Coordinates of N, CA and C in Angstrom, one line a residue:
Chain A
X1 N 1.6 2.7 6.7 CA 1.3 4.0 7.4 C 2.1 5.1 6.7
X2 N 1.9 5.7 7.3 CA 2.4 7.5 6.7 C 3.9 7.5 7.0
X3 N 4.8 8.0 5.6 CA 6.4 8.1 6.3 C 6.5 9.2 5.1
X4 N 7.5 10.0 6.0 CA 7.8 11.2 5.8 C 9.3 11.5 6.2
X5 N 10.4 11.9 4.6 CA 11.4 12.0 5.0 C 12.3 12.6 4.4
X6 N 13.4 13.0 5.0 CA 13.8 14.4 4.8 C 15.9 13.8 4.9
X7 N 16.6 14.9 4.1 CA 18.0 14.6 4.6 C 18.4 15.1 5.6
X8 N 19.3 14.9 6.1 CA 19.9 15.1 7.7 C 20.5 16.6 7.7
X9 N 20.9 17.2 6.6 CA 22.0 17.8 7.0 C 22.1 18.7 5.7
X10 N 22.1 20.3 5.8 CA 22.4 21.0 5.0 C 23.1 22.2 5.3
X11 N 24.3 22.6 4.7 CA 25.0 23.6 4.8 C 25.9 24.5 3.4
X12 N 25.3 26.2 4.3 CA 25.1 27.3 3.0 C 25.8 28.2 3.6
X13 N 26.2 28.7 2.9 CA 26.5 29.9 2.8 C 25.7 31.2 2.7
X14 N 25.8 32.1 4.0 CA 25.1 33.5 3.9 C 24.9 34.3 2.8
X15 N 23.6 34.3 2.6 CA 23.7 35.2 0.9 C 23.0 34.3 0.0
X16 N 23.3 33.0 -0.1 CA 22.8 32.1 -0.8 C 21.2 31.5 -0.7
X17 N 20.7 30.8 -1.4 CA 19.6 30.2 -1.4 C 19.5 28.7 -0.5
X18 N 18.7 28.4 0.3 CA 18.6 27.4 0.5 C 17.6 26.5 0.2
X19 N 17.9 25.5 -0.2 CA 16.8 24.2 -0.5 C 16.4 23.3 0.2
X20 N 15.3 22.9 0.8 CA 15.9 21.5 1.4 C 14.4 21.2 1.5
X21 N 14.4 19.3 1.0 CA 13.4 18.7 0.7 C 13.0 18.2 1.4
X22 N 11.9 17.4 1.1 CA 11.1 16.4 1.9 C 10.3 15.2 1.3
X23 N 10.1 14.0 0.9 CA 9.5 13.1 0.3 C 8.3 12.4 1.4
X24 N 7.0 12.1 1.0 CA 6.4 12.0 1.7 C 5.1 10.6 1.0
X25 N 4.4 9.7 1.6 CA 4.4 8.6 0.8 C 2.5 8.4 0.6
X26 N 2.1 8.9 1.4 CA 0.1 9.1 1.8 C 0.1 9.8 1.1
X27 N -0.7 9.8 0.4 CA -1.1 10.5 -1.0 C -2.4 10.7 -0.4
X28 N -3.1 10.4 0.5 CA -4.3 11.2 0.9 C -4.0 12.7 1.8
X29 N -2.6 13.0 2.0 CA -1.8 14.1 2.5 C -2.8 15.6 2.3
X30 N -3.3 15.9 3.0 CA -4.1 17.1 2.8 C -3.3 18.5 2.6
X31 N -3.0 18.9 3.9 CA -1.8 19.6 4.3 C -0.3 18.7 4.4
X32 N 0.4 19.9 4.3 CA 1.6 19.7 4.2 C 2.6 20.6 4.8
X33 N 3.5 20.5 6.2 CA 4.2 21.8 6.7 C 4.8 21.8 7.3
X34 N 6.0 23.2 7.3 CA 7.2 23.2 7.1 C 6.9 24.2 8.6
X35 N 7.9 23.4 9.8 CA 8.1 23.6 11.0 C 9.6 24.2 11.4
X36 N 10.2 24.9 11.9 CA 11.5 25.5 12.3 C 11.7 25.1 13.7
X37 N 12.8 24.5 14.0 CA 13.2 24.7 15.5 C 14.8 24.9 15.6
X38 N 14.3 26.0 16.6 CA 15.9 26.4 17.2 C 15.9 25.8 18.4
X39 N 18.0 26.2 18.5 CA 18.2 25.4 19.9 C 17.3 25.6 21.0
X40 N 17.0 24.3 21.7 CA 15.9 25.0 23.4 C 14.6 25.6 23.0
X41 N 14.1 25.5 21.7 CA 13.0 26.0 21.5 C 11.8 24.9 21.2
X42 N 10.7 25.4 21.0 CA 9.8 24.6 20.6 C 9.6 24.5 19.2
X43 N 8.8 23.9 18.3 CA 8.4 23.4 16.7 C 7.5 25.3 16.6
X44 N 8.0 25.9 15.7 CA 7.4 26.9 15.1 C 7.2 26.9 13.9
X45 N 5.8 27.1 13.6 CA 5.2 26.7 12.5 C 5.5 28.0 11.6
X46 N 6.1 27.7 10.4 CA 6.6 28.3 9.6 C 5.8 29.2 7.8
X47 N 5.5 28.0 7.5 CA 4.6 27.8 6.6 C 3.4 26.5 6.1
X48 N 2.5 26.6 5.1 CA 2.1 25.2 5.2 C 1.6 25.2 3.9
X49 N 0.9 24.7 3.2 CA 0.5 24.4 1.7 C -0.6 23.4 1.7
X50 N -1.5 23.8 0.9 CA -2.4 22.7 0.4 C -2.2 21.6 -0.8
X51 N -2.5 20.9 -0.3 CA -2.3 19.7 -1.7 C -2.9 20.1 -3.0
X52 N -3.9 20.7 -3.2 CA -4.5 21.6 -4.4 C -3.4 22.6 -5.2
X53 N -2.5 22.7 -4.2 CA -1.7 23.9 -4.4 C -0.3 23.7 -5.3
X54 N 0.6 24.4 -6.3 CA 2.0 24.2 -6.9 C 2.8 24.8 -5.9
X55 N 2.3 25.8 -5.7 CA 3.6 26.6 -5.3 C 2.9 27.8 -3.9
X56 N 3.6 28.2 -2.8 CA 3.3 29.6 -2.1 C 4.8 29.8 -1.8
X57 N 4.4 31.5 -2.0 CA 5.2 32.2 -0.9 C 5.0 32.9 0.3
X58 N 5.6 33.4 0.8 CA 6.0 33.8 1.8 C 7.0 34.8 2.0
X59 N 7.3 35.9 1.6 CA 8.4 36.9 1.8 C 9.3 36.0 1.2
X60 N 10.9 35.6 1.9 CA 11.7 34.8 1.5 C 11.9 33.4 1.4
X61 N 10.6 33.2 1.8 CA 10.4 31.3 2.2 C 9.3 31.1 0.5
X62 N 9.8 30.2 -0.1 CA 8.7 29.9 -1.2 C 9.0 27.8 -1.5
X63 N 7.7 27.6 -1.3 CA 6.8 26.2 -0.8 C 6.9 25.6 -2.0
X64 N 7.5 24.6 -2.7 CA 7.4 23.9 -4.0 C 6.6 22.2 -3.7
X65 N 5.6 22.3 -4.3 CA 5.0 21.1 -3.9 C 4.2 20.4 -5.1
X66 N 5.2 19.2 -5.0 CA 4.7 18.0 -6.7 C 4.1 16.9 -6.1
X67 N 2.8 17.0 -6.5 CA 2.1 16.0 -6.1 C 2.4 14.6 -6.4
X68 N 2.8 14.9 -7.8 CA 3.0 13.1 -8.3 C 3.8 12.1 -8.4
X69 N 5.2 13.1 -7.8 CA 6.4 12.7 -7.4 C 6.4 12.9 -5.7
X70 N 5.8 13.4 -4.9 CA 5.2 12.9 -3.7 C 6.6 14.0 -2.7
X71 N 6.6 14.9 -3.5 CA 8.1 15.8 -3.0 C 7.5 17.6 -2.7
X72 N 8.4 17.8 -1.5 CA 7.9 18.9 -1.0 C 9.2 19.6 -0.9
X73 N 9.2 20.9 -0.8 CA 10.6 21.2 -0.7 C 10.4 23.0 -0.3
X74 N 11.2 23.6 0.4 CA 11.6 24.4 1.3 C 12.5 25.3 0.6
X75 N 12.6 26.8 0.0 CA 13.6 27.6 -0.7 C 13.5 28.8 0.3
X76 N 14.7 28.9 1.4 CA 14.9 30.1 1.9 C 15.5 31.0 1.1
X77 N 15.2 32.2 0.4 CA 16.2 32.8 -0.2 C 17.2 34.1 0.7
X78 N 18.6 34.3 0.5 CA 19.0 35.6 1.1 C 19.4 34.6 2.9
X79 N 20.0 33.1 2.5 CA 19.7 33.0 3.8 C 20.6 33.5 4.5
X80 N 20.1 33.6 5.6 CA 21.1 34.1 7.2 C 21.4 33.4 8.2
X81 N 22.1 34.2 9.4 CA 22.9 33.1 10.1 C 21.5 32.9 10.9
X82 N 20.5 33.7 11.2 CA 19.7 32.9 12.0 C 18.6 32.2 11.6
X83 N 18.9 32.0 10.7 CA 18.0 30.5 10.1 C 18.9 29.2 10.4
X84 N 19.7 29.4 10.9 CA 20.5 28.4 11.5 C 19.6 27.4 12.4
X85 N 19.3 26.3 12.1 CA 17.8 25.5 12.6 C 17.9 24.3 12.4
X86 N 16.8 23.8 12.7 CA 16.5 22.0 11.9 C 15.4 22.5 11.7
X87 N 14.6 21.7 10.4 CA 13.5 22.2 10.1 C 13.1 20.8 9.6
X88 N 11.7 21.1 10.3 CA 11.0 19.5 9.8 C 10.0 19.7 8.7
X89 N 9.4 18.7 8.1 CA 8.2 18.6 6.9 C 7.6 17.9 7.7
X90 N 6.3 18.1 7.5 CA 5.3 17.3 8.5 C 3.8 17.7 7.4
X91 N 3.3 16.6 7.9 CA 2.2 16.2 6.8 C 0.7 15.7 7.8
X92 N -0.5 16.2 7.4 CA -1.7 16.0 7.8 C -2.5 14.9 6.7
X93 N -3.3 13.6 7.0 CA -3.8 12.9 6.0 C -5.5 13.4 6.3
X94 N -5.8 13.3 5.1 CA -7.4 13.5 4.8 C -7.9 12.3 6.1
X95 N -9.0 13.3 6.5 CA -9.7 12.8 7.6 C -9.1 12.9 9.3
X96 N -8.1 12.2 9.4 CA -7.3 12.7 10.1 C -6.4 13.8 10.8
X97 N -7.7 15.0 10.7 CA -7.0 16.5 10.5 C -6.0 16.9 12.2
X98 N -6.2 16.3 12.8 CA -5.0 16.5 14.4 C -3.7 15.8 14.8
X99 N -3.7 15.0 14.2 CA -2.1 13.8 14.4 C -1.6 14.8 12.9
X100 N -0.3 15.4 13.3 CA 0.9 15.5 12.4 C 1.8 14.7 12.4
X101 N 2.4 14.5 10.9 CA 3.4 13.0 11.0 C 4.7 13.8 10.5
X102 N 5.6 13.9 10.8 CA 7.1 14.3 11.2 C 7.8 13.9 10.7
X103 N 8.7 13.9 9.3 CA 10.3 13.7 8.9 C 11.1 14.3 10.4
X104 N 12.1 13.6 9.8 CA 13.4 13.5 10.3 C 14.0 14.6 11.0
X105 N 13.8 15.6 10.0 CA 14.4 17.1 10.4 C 15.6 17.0 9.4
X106 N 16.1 18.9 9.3 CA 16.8 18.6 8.4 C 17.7 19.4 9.2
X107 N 19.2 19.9 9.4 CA 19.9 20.4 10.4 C 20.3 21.7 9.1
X108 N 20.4 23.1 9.4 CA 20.6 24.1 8.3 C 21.8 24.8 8.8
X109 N 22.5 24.6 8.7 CA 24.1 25.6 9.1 C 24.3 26.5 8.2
X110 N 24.6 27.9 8.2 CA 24.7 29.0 7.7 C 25.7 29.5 8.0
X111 N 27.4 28.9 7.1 CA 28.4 29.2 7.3 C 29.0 30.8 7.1
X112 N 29.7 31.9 7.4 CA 30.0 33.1 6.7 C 30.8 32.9 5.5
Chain B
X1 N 2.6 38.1 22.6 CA 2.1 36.7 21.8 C 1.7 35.7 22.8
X2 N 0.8 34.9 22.9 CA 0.9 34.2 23.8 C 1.7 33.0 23.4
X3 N 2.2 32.1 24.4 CA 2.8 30.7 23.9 C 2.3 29.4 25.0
X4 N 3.1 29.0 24.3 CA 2.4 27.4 25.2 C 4.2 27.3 26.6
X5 N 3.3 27.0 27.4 CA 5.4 26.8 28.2 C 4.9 25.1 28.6
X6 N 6.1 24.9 28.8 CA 6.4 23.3 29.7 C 7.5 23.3 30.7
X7 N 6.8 22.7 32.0 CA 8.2 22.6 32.8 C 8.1 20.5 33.4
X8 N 9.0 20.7 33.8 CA 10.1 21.1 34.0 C 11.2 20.9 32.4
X9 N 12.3 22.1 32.4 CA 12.8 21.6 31.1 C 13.3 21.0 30.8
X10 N 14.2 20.0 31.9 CA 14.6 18.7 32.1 C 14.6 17.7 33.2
X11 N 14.3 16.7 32.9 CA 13.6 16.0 34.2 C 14.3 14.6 34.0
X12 N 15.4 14.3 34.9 CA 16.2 13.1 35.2 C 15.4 12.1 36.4
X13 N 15.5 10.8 35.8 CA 14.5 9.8 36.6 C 15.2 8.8 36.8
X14 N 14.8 8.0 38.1 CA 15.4 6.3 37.6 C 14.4 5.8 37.1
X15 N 14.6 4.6 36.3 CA 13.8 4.0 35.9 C 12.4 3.1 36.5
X16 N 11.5 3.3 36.5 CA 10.6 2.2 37.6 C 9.6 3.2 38.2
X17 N 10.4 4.7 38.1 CA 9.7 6.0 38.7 C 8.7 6.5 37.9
X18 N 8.3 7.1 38.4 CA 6.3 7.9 38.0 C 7.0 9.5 37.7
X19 N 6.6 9.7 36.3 CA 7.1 11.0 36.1 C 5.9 11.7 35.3
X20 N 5.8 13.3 36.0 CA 4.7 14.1 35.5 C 5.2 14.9 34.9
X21 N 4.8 15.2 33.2 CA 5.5 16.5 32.4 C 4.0 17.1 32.9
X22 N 4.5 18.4 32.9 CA 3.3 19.7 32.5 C 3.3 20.7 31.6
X23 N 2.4 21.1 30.6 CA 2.1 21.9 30.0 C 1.1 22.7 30.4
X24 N 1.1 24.1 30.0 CA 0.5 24.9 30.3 C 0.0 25.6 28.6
X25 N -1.3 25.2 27.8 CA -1.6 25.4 26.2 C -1.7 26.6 26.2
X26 N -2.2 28.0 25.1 CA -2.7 29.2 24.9 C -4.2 28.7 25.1
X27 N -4.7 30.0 26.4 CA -5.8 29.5 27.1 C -7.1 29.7 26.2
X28 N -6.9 30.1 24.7 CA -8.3 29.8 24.0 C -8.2 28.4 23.2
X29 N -7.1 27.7 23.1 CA -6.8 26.0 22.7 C -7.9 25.5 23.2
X30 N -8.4 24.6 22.5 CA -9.4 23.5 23.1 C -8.7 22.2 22.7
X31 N -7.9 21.7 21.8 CA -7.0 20.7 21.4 C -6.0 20.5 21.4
X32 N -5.5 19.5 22.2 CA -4.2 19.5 23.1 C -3.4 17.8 22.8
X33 N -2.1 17.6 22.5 CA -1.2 16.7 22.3 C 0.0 17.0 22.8
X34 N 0.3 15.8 22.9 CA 1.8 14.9 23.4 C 2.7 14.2 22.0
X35 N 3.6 15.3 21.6 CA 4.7 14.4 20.9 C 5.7 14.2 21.8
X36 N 6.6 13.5 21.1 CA 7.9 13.0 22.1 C 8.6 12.7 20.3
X37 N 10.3 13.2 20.6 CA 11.0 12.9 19.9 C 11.9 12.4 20.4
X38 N 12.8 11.0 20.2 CA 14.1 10.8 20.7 C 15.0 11.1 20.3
X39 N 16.4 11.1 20.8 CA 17.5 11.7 20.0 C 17.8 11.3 18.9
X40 N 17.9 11.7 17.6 CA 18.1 11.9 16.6 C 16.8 10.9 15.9
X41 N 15.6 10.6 16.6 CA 14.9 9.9 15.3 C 13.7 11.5 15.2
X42 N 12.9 10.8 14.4 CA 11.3 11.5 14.2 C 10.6 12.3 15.0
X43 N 10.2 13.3 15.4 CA 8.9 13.7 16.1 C 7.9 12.8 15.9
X44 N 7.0 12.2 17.2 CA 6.0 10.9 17.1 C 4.8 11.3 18.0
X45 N 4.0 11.4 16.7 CA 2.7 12.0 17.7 C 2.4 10.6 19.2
X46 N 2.1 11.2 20.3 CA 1.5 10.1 21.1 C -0.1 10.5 21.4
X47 N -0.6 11.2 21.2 CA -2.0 11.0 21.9 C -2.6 12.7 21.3
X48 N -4.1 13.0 21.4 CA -4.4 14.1 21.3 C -6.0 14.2 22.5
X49 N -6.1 15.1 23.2 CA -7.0 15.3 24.1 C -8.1 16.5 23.5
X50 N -9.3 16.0 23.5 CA -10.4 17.2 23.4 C -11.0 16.7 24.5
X51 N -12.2 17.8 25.2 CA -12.8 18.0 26.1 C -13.2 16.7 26.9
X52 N -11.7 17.2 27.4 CA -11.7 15.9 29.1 C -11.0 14.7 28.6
X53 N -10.8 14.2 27.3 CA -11.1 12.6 26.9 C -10.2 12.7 25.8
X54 N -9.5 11.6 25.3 CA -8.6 11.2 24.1 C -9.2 11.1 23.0
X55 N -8.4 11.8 22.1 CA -9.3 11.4 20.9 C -8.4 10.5 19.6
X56 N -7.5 10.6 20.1 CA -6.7 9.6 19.1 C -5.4 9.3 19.9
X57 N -4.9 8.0 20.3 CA -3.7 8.0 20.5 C -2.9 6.8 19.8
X58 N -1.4 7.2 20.2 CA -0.6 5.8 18.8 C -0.1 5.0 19.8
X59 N 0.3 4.0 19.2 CA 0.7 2.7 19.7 C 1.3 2.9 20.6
X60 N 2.6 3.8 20.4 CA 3.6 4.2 21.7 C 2.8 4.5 23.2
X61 N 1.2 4.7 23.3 CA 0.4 5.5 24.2 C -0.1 4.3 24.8
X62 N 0.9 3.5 25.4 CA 0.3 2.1 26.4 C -0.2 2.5 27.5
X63 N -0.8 1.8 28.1 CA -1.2 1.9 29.6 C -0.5 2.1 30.5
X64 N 1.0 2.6 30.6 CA 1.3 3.3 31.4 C 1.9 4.6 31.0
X65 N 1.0 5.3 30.7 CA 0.4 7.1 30.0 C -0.3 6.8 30.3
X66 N -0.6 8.1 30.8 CA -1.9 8.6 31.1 C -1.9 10.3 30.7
X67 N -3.1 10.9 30.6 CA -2.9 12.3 30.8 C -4.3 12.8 31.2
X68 N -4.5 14.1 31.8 CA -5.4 14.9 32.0 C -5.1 16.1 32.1
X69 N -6.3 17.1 32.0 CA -6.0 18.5 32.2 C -7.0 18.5 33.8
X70 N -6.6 18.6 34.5 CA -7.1 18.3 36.3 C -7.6 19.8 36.8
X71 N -7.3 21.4 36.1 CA -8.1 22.7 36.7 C -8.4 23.3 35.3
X72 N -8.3 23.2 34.2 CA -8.7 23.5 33.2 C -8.1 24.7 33.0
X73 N -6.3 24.6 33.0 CA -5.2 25.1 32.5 C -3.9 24.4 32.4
X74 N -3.9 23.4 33.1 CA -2.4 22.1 33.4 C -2.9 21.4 32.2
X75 N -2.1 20.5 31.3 CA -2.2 19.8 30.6 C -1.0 18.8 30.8
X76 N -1.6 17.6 31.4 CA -0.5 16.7 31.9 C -0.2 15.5 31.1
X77 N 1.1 14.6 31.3 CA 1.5 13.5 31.0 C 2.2 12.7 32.0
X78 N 1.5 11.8 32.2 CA 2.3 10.9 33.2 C 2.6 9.8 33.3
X79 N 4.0 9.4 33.1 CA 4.2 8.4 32.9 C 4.6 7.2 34.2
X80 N 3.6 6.0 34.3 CA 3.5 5.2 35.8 C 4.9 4.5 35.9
X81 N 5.9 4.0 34.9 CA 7.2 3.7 35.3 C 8.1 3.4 34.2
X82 N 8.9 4.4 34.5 CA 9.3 5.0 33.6 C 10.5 4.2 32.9
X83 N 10.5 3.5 31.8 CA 11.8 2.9 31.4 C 13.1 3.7 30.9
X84 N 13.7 2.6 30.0 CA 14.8 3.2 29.8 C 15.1 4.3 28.2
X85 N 13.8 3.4 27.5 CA 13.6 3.5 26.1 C 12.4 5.0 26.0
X86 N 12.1 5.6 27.2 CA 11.2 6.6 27.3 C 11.9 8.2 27.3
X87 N 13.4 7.8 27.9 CA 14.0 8.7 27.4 C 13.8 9.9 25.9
X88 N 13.1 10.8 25.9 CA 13.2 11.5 25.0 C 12.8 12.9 25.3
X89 N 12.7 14.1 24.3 CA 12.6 15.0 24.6 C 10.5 15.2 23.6
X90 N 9.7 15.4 25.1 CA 8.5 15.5 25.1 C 8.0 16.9 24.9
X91 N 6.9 17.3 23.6 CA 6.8 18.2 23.1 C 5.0 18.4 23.6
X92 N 4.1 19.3 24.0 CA 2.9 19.6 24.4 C 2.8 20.6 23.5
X93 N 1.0 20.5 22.7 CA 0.6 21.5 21.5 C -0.6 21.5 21.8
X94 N -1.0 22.5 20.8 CA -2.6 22.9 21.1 C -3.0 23.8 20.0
X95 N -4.1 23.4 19.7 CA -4.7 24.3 18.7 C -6.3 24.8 18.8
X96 N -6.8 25.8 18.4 CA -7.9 26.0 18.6 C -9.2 24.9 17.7
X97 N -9.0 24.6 16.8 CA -9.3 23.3 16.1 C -9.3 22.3 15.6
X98 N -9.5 21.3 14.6 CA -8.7 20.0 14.3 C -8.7 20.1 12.5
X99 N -9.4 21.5 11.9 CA -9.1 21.7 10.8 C -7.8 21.8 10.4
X100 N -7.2 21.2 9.0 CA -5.9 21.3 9.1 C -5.4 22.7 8.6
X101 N -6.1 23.4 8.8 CA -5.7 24.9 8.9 C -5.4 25.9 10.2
X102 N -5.9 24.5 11.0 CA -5.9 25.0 12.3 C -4.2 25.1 13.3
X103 N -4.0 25.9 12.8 CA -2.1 25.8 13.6 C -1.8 25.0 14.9
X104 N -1.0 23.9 15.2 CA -0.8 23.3 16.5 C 0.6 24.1 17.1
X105 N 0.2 24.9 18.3 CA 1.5 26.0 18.6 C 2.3 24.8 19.8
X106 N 3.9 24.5 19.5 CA 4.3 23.7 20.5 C 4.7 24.8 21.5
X107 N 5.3 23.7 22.5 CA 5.6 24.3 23.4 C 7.2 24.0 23.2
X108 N 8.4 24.1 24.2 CA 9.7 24.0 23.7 C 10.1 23.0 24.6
X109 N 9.2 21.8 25.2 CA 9.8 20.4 25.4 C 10.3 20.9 26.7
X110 N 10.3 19.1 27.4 CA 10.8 18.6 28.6 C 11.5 17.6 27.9
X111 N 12.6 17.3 28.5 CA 13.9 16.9 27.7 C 13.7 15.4 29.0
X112 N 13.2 14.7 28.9 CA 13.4 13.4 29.6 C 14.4 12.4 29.7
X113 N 15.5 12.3 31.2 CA 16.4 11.3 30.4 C 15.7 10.4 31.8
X114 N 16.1 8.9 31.8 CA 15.6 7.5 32.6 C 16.9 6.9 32.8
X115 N 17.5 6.9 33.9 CA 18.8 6.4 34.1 C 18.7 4.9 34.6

């Protein structure tokens, strides 16, 4: 089946760039996307990418996606304290366009 | 903006008990799901509902789950007895389609603990 997964834990410094990946193993993966949640809140959809696609941006958020290495990856730049979050990668398989499959979450601490 | 809400936002049970999450989706959604995450694993899809009826659910989605939408704005989950291992924090979503372009807006969870 579909696994999708991510590191536990990243911490930056304000000002700085943030990275944080995702490896993901269905290669029939259509979509691909990057969810935000803060404390007590719900999954807010952040960004997303097509598998056709190398790269999107988004203002400060830019989407790096290598198909052949099966790796997705998240670049906040300029980050701040309120990106302070977990942020999941979550993936859609061809055909299957309503079930999203969920990594781990990644925890983002944005120290001063 | 509209949003999706869920109550209650935490809901303590014994175990053996019948417990109802509710959601309430953005009322042009026609496509409605049940994740549940436990503490510290995965977000895990359980089930997805179009007009009236399931249209996909995962293994976790035994026979004792159920769900309906009962006035055609509640979007429910009910679990007939509730164990110990059900414990988790339950997420309700909805999207206007099943294209994967179609955004699933959560709601911000019923936090389930089963004592």
């Amino acid at each position: 089946g579909e696994d999708v997964e991510q590191s536990l834990f990243l911490s930056v410094r304000e000002g700085d760039s943030s990275v944080i990946n995702c490896t993901y193993t269905d290669s029939s993966s259509t979509y691909l996307y990057w969810y935000k949640q803060e404390p007590g809140a719900g999954l807010q959809l952040l960004t997303y990418i097509f598998s056709n696609m190398d790269m999107k941006q988004d203002q400060r958020l830019t989407v790096l996606l290598n198909k052949k290495d099966k790796h997705l990856s998240l670049r906040i730049a300029d980050t701040q304290t309120g990106d302070s979050a977990i942020y999941f990668c979550a993936e859609t398989p061809t055909g299957t366009a309503s079930k999203l499959t969920f990594g781990t979450g990644t925890r983002l601490q944005v120290t001063l | 903006e509209p949003e999706v809400t869920q109550t209650p936002s935490h809901q303590v049970t014994q175990m053996g008990q019948e417990v109802i999450l509710r959601c309430v989706p953005i009322s042009n959604h026609l496509y409605f799901y049940w994740y549940r995450q436990i503490l510290g694993q995965k977000v895990e899809f359980l089930v997805s509902f179009y007009n009236n009826e399931i249209s996909e659910k995962s293994e976790i989605f035994d026979d004792q789950f159920s769900v309906e939408r009962p006035d055609g704005s509640n979007f429910t989950l009910k679990i007939r007895s509730t164990k110990l291992e059900d414990s988790a924090m339950y997420f309700c979503a909805g999207a206007v389609g099943t294209a994967s372009t179609d955004t699933q807006y959560f709601g911000p969870g019923t936090r389930l603990t089963v004592l």
